[in-house]
Coordinates of N, CA and C in Angstrom, one line a residue:
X1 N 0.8 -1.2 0.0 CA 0.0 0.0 0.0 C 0.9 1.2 0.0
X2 N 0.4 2.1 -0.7 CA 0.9 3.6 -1.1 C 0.0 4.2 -0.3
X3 N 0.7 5.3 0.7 CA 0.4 6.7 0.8 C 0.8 8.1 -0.2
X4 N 0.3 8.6 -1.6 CA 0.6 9.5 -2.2 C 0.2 11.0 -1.4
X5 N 1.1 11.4 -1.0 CA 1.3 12.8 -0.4 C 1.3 13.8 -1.3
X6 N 0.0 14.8 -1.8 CA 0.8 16.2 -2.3 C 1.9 16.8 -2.5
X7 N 1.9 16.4 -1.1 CA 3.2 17.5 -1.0 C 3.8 17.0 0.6
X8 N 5.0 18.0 0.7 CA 5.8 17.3 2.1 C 5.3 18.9 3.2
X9 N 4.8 19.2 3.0 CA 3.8 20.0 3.8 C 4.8 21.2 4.0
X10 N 5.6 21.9 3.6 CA 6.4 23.2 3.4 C 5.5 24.3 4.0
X11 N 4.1 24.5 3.9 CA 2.9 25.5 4.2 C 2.9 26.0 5.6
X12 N 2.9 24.7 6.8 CA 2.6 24.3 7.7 C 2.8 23.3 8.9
X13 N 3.2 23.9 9.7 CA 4.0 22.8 10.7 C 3.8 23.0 12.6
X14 N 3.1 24.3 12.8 CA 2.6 24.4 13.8 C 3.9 25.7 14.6
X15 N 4.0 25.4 15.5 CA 4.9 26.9 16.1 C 6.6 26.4 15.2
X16 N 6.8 25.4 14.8 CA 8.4 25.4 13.9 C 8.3 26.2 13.1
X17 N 9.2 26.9 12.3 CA 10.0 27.7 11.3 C 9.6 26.9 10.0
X18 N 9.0 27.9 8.6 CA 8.3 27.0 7.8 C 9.8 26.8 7.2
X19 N 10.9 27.0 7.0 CA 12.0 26.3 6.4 C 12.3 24.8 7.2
X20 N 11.6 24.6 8.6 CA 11.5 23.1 8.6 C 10.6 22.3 8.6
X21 N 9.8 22.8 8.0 CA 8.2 22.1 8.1 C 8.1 21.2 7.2
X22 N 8.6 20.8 5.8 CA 9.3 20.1 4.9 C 9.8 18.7 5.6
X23 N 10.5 18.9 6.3 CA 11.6 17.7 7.0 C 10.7 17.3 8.5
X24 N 9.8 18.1 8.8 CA 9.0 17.6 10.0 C 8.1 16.5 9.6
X25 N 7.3 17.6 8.4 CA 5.8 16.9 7.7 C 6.1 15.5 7.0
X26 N 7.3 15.7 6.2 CA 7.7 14.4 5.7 C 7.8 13.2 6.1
X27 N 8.7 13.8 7.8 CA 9.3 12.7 8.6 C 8.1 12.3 9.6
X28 N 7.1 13.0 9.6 CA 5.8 12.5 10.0 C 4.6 11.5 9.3
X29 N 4.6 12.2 8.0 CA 4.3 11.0 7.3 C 4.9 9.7 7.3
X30 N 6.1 9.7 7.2 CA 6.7 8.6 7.2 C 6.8 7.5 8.3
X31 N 6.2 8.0 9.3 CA 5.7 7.4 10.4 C 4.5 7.1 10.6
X32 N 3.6 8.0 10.0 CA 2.0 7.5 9.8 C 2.0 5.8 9.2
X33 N 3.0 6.5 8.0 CA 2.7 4.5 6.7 C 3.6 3.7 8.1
X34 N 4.6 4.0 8.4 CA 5.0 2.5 9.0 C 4.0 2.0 9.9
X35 N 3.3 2.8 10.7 CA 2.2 2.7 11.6 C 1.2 2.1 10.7
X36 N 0.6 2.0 9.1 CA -0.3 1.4 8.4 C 0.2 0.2 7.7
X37 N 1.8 0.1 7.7 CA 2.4 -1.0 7.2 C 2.5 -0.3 5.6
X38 N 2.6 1.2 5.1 CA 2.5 1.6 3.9 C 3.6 1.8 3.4
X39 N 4.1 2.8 2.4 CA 5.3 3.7 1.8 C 4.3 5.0 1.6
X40 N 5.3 5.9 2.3 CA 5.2 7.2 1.4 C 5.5 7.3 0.4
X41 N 4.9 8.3 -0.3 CA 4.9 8.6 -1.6 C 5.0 9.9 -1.7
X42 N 5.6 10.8 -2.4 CA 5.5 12.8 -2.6 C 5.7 13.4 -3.4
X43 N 4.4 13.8 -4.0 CA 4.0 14.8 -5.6 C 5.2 15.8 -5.4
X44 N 5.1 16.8 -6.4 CA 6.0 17.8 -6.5 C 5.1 18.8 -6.4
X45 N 4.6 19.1 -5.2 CA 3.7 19.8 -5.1 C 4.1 21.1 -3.9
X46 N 3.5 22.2 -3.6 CA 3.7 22.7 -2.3 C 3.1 23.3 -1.9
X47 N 2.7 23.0 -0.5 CA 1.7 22.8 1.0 C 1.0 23.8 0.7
X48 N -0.3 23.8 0.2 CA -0.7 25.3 0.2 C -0.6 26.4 -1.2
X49 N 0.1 25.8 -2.0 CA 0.4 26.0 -3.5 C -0.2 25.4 -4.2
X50 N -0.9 24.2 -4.7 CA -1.3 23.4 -5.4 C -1.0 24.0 -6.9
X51 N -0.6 23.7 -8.1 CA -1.0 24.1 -9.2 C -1.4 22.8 -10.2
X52 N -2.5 23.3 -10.9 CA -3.4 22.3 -11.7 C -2.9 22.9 -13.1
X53 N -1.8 22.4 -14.0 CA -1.3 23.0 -15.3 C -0.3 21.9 -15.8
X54 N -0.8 21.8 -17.1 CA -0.1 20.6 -18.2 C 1.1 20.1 -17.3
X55 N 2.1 21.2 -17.0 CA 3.1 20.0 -15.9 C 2.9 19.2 -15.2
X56 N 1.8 19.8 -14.3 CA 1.8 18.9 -13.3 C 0.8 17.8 -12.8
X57 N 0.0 18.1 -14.3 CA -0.9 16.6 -14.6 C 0.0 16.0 -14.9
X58 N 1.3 16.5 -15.6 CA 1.6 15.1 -16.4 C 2.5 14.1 -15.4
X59 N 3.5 15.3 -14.6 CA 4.0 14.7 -13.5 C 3.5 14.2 -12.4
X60 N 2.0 14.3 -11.9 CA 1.4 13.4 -11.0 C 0.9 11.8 -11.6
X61 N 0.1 12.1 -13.3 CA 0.0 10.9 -14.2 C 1.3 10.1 -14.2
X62 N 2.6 10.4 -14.0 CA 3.9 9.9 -14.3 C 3.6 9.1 -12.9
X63 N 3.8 9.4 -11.6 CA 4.1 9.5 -10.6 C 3.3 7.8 -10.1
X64 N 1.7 8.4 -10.0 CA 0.8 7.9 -10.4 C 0.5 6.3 -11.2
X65 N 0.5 6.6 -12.2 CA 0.8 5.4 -13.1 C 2.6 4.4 -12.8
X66 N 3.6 5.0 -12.1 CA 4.4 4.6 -11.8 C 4.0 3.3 -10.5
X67 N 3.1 3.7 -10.0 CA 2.8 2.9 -8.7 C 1.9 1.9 -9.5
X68 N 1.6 1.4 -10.4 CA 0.7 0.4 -11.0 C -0.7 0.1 -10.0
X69 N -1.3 1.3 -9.6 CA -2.4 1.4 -8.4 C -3.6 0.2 -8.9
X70 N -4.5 -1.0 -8.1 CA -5.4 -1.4 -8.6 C -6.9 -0.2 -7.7
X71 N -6.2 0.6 -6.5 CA -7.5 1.3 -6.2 C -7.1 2.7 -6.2
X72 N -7.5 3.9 -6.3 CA -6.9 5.1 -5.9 C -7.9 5.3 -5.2
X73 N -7.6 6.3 -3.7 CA -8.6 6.9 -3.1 C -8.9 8.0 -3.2
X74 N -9.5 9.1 -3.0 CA -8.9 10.2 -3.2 C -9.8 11.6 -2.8
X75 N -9.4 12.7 -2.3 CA -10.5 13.5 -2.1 C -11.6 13.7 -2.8
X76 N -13.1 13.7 -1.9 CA -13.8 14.9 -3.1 C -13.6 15.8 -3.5
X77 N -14.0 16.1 -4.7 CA -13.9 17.0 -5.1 C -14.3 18.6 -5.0
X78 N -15.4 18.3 -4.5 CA -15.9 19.8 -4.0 C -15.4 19.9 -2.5
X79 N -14.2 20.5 -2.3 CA -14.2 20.7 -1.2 C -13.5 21.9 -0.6
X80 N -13.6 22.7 0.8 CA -12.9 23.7 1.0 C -11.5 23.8 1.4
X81 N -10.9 23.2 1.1 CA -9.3 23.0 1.2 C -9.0 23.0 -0.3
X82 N -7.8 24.2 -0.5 CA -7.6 24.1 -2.3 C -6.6 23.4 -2.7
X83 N -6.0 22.6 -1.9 CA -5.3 21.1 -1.9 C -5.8 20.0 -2.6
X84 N -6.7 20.0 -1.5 CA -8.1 18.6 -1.8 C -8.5 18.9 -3.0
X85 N -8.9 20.2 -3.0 CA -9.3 19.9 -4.4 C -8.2 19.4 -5.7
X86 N -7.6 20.1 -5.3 CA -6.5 20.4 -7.0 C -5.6 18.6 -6.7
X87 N -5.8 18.0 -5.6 CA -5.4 16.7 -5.5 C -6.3 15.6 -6.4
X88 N -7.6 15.6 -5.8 CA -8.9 15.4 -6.6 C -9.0 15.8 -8.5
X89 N -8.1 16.6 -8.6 CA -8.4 16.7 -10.1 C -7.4 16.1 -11.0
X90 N -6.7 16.0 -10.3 CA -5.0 15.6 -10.7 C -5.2 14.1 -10.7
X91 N -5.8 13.8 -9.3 CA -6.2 11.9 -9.8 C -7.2 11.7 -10.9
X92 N -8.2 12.2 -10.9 CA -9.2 12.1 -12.2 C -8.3 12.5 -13.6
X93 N -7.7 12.9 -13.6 CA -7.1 13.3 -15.0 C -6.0 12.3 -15.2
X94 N -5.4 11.8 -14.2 CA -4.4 10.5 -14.1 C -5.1 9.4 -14.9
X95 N -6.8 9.0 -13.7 CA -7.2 8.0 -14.2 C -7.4 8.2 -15.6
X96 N -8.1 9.1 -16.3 CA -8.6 9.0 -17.6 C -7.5 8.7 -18.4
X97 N -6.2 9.2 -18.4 CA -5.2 9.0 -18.7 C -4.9 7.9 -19.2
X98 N -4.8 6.8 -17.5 CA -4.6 5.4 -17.7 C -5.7 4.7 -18.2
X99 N -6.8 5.1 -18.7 CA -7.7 4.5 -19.8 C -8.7 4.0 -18.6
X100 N -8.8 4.4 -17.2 CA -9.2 4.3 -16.3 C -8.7 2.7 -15.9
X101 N -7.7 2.3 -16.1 CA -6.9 1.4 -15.5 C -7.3 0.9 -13.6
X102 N -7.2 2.0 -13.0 CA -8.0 1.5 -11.6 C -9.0 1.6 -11.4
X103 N -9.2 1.5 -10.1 CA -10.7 1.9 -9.7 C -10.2 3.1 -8.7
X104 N -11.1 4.3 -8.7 CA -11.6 5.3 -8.1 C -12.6 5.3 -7.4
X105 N -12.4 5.9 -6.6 CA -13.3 6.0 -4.8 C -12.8 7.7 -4.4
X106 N -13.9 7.8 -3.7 CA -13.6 9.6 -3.3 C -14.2 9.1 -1.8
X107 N -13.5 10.4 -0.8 CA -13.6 10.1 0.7 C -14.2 11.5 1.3
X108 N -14.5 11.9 1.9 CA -14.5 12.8 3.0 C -13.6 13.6 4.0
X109 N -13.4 14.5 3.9 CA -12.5 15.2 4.8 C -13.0 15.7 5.7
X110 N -13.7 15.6 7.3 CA -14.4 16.1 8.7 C -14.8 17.3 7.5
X111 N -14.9 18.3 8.2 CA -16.0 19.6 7.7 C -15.4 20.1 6.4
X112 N -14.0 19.9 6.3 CA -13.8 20.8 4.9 C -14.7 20.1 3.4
X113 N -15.3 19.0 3.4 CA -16.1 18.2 2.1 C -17.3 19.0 2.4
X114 N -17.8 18.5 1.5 CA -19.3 19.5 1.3 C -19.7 18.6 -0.1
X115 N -21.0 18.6 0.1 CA -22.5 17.4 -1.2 C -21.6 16.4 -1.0
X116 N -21.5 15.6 -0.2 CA -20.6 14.1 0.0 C -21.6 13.2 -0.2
X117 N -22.3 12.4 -1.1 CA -23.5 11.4 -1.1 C -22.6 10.0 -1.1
X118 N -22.1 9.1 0.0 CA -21.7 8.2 -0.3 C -22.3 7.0 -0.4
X119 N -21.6 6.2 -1.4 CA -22.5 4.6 -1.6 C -22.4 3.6 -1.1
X120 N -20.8 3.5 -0.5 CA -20.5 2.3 0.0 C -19.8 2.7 1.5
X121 N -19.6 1.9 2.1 CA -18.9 2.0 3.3 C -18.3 0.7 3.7
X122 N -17.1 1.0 4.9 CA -16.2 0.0 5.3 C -15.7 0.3 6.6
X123 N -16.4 -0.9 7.6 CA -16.3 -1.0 9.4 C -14.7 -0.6 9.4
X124 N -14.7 0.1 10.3 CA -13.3 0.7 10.7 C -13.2 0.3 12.3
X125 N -14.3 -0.4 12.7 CA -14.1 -0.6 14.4 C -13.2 -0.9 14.8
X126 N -12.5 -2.2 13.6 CA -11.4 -3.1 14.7 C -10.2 -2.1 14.2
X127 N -9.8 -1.7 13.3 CA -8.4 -0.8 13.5 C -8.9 0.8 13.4
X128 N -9.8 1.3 14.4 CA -9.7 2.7 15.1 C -8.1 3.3 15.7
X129 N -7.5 2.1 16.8 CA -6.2 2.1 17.2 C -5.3 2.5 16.0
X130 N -5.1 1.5 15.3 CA -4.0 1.9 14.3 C -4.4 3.6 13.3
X131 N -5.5 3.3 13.1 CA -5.7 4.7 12.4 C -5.8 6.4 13.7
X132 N -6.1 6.3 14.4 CA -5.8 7.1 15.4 C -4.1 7.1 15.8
X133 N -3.0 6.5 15.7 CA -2.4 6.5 16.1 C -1.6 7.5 14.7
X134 N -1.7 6.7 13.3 CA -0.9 7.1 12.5 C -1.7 8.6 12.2
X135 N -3.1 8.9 12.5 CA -3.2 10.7 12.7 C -2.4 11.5 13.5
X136 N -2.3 10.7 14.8 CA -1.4 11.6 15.4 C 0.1 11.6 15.5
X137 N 0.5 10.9 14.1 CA 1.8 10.8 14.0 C 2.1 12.5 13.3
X138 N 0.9 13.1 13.0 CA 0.5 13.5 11.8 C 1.2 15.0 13.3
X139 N 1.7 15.3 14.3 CA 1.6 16.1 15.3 C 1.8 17.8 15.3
X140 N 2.4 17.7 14.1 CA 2.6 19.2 14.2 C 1.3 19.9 13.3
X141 N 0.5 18.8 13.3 CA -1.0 19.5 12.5 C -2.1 19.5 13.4
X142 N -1.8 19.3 14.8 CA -2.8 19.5 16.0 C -3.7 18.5 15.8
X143 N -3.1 17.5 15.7 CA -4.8 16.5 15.6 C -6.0 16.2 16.7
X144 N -5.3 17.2 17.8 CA -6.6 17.3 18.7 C -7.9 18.0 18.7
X145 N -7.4 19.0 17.4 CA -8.0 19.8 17.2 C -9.0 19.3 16.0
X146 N -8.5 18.5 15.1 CA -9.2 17.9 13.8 C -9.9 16.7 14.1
X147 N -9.0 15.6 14.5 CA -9.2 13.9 15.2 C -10.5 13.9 15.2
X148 N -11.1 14.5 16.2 CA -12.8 14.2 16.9 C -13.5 14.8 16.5
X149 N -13.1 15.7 15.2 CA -14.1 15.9 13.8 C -14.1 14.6 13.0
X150 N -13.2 14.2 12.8 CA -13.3 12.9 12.2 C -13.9 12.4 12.4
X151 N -13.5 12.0 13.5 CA -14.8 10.8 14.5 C -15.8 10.8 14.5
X152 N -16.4 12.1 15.1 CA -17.7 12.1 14.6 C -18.0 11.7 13.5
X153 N -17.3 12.4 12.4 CA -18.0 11.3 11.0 C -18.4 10.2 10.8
X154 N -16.7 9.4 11.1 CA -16.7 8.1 11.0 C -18.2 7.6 12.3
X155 N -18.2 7.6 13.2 CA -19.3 7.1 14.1 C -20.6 7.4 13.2
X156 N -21.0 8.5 12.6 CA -22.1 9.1 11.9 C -21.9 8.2 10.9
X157 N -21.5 7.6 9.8 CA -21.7 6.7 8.8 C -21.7 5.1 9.5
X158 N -20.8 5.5 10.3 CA -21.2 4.0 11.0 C -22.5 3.9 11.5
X159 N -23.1 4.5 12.1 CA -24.7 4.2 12.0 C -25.6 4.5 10.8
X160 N -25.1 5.1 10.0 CA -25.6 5.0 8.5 C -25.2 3.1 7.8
X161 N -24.7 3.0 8.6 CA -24.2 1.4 7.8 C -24.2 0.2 8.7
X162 N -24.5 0.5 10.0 CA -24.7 -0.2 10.7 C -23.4 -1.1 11.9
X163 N -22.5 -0.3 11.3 CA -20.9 -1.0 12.5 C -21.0 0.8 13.1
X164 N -20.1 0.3 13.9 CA -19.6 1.2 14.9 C -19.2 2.8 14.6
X165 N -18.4 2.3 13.8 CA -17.4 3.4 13.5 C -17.3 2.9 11.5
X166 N -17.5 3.6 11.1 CA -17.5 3.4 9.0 C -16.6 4.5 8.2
X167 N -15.6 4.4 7.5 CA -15.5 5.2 6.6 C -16.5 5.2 5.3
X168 N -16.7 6.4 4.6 CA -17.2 6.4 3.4 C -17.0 6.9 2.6
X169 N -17.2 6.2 1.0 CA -16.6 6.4 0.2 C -17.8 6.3 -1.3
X170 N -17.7 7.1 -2.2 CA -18.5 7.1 -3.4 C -17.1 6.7 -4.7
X171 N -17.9 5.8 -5.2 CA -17.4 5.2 -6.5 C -18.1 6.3 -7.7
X172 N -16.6 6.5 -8.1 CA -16.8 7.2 -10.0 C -17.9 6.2 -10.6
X173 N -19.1 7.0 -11.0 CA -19.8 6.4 -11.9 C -19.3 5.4 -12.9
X174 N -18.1 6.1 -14.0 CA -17.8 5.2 -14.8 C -16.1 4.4 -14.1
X175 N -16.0 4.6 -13.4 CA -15.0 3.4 -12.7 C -15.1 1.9 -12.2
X176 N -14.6 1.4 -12.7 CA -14.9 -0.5 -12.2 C -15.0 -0.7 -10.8
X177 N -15.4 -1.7 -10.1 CA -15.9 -1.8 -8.7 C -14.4 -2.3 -8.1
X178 N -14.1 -1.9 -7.1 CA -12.9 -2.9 -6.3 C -13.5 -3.4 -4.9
X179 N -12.9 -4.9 -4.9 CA -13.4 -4.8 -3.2 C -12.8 -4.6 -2.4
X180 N -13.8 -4.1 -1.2 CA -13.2 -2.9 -0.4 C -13.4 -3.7 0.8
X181 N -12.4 -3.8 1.8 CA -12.1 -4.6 3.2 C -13.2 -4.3 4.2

């Protein structure tokens, strides 16, 4: 499993110096995947910069298509973080790319998503632990402050779906189905 990162978070890093926020955010992620058993992965992107232009479709499709992905996950689209979004567009333009080669799924982000209609869902009860832990590996982004916006989500689809705690996710109309754990 791939974690594909934007970017290595250069934007933001909490009271540190943004000339180390780069080597904080990075080296935090990279502690999130080992906590999920993943690899990082990091667009050429920066924190807070996003740009959506022939370069850098082609270098996230490069990037992208490099990982031979059978699922991508990926933000919605409509949402208030201009990251998410311009992440969100960059995967769709990847997929079409690859002839829609994977399957696509879009997720939720606590309050910043907005018209989220999801179709499918997936019990998250038994590894709440591991995924709570690799958030707050996440530390110089205050996850105390974000974490139990999450939660409530996840708990709120989970009684939409009937487990405890649920992530949700909507499938691209025209994308193939993958099964989801």
């Amino acid at each position: 499993m791939v974690l594909l990162y934007l970017n290595r978070g250069e934007g933001f890093c909490g009271a540190a110096g943004l000339d180390r926020c780069a080597a904080i955010r990075t080296a935090e992620a990279q502690n999130a995947c080992k906590i999920l058993k993943a690899r990082a992965a990091f667009a050429d992107q920066i924190d807070g910069q996003a740009v959506i232009d022939a370069t850098h479709h082609d270098s996230f499709a490069r990037l992208l298509a490099a990982e031979k992905p059978d699922i991508v996950f990926t933000q919605w689209p409509i949402d208030h973080h201009r990251d998410h979004r311009a992440v969100s567009m960059l995967v769709l333009d990847a997929w079409w790319k690859s002839e829609k080669s994977f399957a696509l799924y879009y997720y939720e982000v606590a309050e910043d998503t907005t018209m989220f209609a999801p179709t499918e869902y997936v019990d998250i009860s038994s590894v709440e632990a591991a995924r709570h832990a690799a958030c707050y590996a996440h530390i110089s982004q205050s996850p105390d402050k974000w974490y139990p916006k999450q939660v409530e989500i996840t708990r709120f689809r989970g009684a939409e779906s009937g487990f405890a705690q649920a992530e949700a996710f909507l499938r691209h109309p025209e994308s193939k189905r993958a099964f989801l754990p």
